[in-house]
Tab-separated table of C-alpha atoms and ligand atoms in Angstrom:
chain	number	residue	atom	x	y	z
A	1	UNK	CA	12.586	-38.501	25.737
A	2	UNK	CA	12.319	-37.588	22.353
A	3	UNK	CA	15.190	-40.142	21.616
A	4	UNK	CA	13.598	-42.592	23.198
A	5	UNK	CA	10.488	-42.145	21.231
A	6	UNK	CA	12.329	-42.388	18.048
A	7	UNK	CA	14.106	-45.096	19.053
A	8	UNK	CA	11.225	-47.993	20.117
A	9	UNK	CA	9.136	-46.041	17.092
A	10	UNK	CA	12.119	-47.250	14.934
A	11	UNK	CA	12.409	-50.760	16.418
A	12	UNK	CA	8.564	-51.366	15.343
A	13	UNK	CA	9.882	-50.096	11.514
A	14	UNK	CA	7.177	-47.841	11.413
A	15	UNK	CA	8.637	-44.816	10.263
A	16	UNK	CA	5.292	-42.977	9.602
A	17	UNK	CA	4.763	-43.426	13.410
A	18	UNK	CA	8.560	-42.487	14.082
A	19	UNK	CA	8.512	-39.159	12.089
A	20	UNK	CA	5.012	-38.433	13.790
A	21	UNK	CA	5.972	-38.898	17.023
A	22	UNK	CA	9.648	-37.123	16.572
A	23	UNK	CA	6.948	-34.372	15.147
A	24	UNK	CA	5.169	-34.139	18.335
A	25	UNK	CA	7.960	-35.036	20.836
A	26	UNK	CA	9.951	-31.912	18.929
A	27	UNK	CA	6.544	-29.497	19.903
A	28	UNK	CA	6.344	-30.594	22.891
A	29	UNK	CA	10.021	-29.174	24.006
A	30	UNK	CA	9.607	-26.270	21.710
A	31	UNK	CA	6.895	-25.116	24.245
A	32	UNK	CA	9.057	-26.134	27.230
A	33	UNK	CA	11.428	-24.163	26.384
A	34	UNK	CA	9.149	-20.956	24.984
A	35	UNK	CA	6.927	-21.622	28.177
A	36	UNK	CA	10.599	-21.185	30.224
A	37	UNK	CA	11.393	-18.089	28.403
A	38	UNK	CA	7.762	-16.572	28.856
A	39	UNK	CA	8.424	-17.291	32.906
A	40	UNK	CA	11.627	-15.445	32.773
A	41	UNK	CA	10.332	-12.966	30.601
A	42	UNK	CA	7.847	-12.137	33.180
A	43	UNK	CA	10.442	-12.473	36.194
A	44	UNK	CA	13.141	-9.789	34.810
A	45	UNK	CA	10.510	-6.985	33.321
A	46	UNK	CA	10.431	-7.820	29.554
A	47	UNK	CA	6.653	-8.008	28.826
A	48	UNK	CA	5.543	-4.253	27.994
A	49	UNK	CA	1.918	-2.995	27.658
A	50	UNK	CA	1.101	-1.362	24.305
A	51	UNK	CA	-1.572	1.004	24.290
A	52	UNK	CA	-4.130	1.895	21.229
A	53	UNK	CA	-6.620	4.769	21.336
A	54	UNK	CA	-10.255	4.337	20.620
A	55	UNK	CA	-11.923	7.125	19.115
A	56	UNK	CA	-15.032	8.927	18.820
A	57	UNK	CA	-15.849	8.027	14.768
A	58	UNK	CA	-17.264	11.870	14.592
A	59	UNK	CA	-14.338	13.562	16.286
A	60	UNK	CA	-11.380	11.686	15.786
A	61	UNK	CA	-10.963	12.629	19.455
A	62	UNK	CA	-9.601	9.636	21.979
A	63	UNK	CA	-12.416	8.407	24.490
A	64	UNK	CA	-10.371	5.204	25.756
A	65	UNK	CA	-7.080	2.919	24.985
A	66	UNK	CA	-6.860	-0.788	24.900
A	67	UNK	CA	-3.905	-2.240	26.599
A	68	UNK	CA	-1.725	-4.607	24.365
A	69	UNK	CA	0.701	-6.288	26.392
A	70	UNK	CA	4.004	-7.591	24.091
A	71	UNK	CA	7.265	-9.161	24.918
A	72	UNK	CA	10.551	-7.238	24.112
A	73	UNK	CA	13.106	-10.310	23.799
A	74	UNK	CA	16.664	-9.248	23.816
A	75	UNK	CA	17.444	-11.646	21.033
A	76	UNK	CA	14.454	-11.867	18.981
A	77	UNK	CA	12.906	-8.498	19.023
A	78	UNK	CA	9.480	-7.809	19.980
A	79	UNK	CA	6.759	-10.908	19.849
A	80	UNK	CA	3.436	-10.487	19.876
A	81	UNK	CA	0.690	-11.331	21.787
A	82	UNK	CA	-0.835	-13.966	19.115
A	83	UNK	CA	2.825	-16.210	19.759
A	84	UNK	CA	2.789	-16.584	23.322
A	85	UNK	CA	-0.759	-15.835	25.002
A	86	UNK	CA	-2.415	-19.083	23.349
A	87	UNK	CA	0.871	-20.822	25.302
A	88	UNK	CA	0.301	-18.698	28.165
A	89	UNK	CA	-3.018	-19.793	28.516
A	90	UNK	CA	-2.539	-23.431	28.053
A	91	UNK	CA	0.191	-23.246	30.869
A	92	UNK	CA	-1.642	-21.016	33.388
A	93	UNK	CA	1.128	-18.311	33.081
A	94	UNK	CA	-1.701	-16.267	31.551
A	95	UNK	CA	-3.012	-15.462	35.426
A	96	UNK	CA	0.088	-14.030	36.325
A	97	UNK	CA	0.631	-11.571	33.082
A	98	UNK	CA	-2.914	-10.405	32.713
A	99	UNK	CA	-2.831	-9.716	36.285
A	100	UNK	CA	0.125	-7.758	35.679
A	101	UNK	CA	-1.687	-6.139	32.439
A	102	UNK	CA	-4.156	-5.271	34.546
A	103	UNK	CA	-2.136	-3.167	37.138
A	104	UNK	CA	-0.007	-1.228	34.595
A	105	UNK	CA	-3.208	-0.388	32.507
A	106	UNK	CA	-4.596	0.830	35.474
A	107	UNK	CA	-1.698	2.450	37.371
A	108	UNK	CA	-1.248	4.077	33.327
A	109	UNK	CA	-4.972	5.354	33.328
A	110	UNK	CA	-4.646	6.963	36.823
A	111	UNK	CA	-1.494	8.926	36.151
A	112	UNK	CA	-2.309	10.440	33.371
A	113	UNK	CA	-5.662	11.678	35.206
A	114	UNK	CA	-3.139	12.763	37.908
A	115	UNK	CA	-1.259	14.439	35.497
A	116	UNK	CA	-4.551	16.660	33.941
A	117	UNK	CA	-5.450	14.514	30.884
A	118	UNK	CA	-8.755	14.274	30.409
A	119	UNK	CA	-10.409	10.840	31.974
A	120	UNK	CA	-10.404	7.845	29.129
A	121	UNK	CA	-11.460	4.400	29.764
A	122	UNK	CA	-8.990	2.403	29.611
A	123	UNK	CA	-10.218	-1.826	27.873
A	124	UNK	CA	-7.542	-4.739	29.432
A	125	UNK	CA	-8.087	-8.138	27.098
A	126	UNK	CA	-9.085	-11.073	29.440
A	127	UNK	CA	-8.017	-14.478	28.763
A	128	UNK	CA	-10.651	-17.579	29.167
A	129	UNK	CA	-8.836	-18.893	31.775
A	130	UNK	CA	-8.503	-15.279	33.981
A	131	UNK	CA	-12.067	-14.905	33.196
A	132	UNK	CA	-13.131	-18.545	34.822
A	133	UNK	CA	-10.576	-18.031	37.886
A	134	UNK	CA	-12.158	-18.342	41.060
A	135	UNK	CA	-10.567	-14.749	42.678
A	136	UNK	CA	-10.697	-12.769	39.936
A	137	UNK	CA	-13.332	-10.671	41.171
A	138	UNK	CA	-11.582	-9.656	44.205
A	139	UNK	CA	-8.781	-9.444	42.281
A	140	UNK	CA	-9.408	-6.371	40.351
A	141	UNK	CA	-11.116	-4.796	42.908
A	142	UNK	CA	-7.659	-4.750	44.836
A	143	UNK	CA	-5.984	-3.580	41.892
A	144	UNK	CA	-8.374	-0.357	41.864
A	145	UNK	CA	-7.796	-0.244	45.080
A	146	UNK	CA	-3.974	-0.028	44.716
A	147	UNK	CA	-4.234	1.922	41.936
A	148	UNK	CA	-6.446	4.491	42.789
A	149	UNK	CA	-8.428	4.218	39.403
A	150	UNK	CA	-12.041	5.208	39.479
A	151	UNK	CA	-13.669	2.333	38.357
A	152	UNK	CA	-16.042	3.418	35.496
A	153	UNK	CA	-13.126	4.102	34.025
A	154	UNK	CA	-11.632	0.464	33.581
A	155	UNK	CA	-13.312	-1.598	30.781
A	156	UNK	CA	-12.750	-5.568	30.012
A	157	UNK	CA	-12.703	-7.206	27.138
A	158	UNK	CA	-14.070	-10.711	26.711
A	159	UNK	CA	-13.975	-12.727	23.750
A	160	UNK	CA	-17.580	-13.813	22.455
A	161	UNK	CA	-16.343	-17.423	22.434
A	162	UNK	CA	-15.338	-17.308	25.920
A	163	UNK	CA	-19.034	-16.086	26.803
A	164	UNK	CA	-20.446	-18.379	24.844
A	165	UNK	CA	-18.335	-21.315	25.838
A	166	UNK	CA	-20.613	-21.275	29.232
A	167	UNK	CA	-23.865	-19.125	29.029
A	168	UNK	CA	-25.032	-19.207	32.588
A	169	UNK	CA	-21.069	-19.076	34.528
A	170	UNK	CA	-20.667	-15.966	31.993
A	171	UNK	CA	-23.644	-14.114	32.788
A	172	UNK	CA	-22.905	-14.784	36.346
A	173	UNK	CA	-19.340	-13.338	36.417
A	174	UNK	CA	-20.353	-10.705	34.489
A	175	UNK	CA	-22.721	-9.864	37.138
A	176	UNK	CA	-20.476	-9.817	39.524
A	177	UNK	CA	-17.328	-8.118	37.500
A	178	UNK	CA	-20.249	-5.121	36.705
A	179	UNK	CA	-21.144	-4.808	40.298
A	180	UNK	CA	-17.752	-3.624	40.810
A	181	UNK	CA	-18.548	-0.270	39.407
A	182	UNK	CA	-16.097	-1.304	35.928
A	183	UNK	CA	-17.360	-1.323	32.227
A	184	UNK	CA	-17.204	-4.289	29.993
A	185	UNK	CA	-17.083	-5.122	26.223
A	186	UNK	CA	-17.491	-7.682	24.148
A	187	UNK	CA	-14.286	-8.396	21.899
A	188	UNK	CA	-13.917	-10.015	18.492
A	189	UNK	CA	-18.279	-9.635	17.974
A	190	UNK	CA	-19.639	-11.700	15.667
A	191	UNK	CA	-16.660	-14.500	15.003
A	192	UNK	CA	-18.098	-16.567	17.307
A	193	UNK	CA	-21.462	-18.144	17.275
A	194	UNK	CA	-23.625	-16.188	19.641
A	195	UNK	CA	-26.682	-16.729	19.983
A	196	UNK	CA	-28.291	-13.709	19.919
A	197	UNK	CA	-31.002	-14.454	22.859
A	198	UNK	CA	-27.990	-15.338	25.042
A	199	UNK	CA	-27.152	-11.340	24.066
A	200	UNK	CA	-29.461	-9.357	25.819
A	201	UNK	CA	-28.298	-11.551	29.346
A	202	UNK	CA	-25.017	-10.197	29.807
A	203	UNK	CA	-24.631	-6.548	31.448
A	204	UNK	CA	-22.610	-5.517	28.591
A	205	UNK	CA	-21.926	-2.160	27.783
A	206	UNK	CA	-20.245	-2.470	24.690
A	207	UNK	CA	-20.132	-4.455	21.455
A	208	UNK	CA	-16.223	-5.115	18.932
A	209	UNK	CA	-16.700	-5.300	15.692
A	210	UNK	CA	-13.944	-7.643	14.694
A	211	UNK	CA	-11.541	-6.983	11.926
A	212	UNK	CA	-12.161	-9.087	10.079
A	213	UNK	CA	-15.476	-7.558	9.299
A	214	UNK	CA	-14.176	-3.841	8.664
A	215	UNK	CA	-11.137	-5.130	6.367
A	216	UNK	CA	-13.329	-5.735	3.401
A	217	UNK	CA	-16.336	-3.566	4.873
A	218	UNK	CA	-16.341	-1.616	1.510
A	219	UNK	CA	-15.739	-4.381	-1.068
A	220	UNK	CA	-17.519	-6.500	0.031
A	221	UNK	CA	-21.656	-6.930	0.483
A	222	UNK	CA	-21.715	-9.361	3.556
A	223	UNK	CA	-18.792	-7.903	5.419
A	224	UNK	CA	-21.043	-4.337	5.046
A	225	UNK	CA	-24.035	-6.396	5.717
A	226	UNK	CA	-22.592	-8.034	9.009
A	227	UNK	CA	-20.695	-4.923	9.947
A	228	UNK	CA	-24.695	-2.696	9.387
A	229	UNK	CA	-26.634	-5.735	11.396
A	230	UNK	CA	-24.142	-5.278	14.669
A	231	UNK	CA	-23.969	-1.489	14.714
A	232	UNK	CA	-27.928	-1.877	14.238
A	233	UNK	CA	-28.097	-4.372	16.827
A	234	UNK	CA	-25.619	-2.662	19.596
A	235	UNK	CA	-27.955	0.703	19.113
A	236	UNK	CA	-31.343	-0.976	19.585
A	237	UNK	CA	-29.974	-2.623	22.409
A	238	UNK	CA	-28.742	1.008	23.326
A	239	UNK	CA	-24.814	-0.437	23.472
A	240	UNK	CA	-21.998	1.339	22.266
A	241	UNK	CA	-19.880	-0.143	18.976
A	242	UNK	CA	-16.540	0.025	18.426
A	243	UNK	CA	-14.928	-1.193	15.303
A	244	UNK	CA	-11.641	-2.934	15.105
A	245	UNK	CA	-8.639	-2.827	12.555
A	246	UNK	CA	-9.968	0.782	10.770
A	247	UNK	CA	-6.808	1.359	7.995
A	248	UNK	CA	-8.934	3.389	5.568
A	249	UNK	CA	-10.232	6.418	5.258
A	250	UNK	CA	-13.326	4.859	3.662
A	251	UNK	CA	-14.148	2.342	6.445
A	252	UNK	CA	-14.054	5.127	8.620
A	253	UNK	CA	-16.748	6.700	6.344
A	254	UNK	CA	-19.035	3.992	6.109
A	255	UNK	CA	-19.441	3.077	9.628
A	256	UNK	CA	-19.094	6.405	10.714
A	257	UNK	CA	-22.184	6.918	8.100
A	258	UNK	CA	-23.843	3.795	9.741
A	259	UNK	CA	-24.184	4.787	13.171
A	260	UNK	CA	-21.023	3.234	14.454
A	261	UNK	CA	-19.809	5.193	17.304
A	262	UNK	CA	-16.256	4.425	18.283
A	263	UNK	CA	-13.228	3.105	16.202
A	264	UNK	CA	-9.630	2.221	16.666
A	265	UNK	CA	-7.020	0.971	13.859
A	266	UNK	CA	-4.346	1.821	12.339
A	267	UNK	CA	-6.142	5.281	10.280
A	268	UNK	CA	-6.074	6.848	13.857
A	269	UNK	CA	-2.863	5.209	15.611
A	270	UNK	CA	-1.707	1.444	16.227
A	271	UNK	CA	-0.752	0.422	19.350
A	272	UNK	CA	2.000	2.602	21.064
A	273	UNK	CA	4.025	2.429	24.245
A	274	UNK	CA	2.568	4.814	26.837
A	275	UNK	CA	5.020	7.902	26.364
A	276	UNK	CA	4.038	8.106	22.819
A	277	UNK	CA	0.356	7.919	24.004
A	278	UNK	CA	0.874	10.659	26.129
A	279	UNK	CA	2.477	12.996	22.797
A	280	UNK	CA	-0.913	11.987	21.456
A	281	UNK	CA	-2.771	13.014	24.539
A	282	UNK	CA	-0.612	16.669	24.453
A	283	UNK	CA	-1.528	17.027	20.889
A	284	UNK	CA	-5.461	16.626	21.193
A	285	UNK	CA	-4.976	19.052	24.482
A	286	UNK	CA	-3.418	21.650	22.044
A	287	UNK	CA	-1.053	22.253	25.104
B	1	C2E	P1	-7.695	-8.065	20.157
B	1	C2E	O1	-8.056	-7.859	21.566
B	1	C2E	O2	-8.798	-8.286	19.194
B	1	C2E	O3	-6.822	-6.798	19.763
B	1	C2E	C1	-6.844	-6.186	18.520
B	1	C2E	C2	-5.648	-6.557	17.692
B	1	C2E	O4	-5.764	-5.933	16.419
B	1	C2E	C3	-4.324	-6.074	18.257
B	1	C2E	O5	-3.332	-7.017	17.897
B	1	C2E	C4	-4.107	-4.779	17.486
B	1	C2E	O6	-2.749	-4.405	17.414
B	1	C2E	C5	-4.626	-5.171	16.149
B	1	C2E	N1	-5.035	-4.012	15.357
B	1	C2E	C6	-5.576	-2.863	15.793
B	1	C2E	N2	-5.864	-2.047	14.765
B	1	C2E	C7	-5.486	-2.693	13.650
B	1	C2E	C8	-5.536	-2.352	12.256
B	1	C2E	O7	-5.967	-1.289	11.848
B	1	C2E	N3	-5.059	-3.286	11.383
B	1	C2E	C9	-4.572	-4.490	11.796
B	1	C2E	N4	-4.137	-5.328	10.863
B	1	C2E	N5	-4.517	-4.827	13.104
B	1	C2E	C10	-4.968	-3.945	14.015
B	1	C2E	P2	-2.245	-7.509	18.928
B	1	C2E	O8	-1.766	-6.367	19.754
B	1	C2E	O9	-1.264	-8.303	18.144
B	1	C2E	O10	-3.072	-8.459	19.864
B	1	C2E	C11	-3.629	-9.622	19.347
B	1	C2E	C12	-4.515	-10.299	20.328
B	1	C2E	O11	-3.770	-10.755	21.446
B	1	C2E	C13	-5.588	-9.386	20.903
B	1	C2E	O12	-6.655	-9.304	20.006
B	1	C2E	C14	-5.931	-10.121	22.179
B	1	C2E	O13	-6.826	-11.163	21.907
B	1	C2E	C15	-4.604	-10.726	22.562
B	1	C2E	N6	-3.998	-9.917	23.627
B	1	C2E	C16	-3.210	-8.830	23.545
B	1	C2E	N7	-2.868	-8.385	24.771
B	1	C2E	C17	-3.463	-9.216	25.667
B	1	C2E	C18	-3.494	-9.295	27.102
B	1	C2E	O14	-2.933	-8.473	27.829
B	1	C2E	N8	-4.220	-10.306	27.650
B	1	C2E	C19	-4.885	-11.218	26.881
B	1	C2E	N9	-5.572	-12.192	27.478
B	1	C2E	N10	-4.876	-11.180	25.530
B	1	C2E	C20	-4.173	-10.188	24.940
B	2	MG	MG1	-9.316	-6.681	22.553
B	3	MG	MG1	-10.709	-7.561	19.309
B	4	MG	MG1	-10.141	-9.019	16.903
């Protein structure tokens, strides 16, 4: 096909066109064959779930994890999420793994409870496309079911864009994804363009401050601005904030000093497979 391109692209002696569509054509199998692996991926057990603790700012101590799904290729070494979920999305495969996110975060959550941790939320990332499907809903109600987690203790995470993308079919899931007992957050706050009216809609029980905000939080004035206005925002609205991508010992100072109640980054732990979690877990026990 991509012959084929080249070669009537070449007949016309256009070779701007010819290298542009050879561009393309090249892309386009790229996927098909990423898109392949992702499928097989799935099939034989290489996609892992990577969990990160959220803390308490005050405390240090863990109230939650968010689940971070990667793929362990045999050749390539781990990839993560940023190279394949945009793919995943765009071919649908996206249902399939967050669904499967979704089960091992919760079947995760619920054993350590079995096992005498103390209960943590546990946040699962939803995709756009996850979010819009028709059965999702009944969905993760099964999967508490199966699972056996309590659900106050699950918490999703949707993007603002995705909210925003659709105003009224958000608030309505939402609606309906609350009535099921579970928490939800929104992710990535403040990258988007929210209105802020559209805010006070959605049965939200949390607010992300993105990264981006909280990397240059103490350098610079409208990152610290931006970063003051949500926590401000989130506690008027009586909402709990958690900041994103925390490295420093001063970010955790400043927003700590600002109200900001929960945190995660790298200062406290990046993301970790689940046995290291549980060392972590052990630790804070004093066991
Ligand atoms: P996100 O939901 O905003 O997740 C936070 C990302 O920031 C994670 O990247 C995390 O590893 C990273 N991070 C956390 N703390 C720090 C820090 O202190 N410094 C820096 N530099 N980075 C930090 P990750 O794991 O690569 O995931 C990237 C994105 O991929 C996520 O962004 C989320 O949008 C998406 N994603 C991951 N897992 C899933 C999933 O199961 N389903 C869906 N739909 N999306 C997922
Ligand atoms: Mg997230
Ligand atoms: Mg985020
Ligand atoms: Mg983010």
């Amino acid at each position: 096909c991509a012959d084929a391109a080249m070669f009537k692209a070449k007949e016309l002696g256009r070779d701007n066109y010819r290298f542009y569509t050879a561009g393309l054509n090249e892309r386009a199998s790229e996927l098909l064959a990423l898109e392949g692996a992702l499928r097989q991926a799935v099939d034989k057990n290489h996609l892992v779930v990577y969990f990160q603790p959220q803390v308490e700012l005050a405390s240090r101590r863990i109230i939650g994890a968010e689940a971070l799904v990667r793929w362990q290729h045999p050749e390539n070494g781990m990839i993560s999420p940023v190279d394949f979920i945009p793919m995943a999305e765009e071919t649908g495969l996206i249902v399939s793994i967050g669904e499967w996110v979704l089960r091992q975060s919760c079947l995760q959550a619920r054993q350590w409870q079995v096992a005498g941790y103390p209960p943590m939320r546990i946040s699962v990332n939803m995709s756009a496309r996850q979010f819009r499907q028709k059965d999702l809903v009944p969905m993760v109600r099964r999967i508490l079911q199966e699972t056996g987690l309590s659900p106050e203790y699950l918490d999703l995470e949707i993007t603002e864009s995705i909210l925003m993308n659709d105003v009224d079919g958000a608030v309505e899931r939402l609606v309906e994804l609350h009535s099921l007992g579970i928490q939800l957050s929104i992710d990535d706050f403040g990258t988007g363009y929210s209105s802020l009216a559209y805010l006070k809609k959605f049965p939200i029980q949390y607010l992300k401050i993105d990264r981006s905000f909280v990397r240059d939080v103490i350098i610079d004035p409208n990152d610290a601005a931006i970063a003051t206005a949500v926590i401000d925002l989130a506690r008027n609205m009586n909402l709990n904030v958690i900041a994103e991508g925390i490295e420093q010992q001063d970010q955790h100072q400043f927003l700590l000093d600002r109200g900001c109640g929960y945190g995660q980054g790298y200062l406290f732990s990046r993301p970790i497979p689940a046995h290291e979690f549980e060392q972590l877990l052990v630790r804070q026990q004093g066991v």
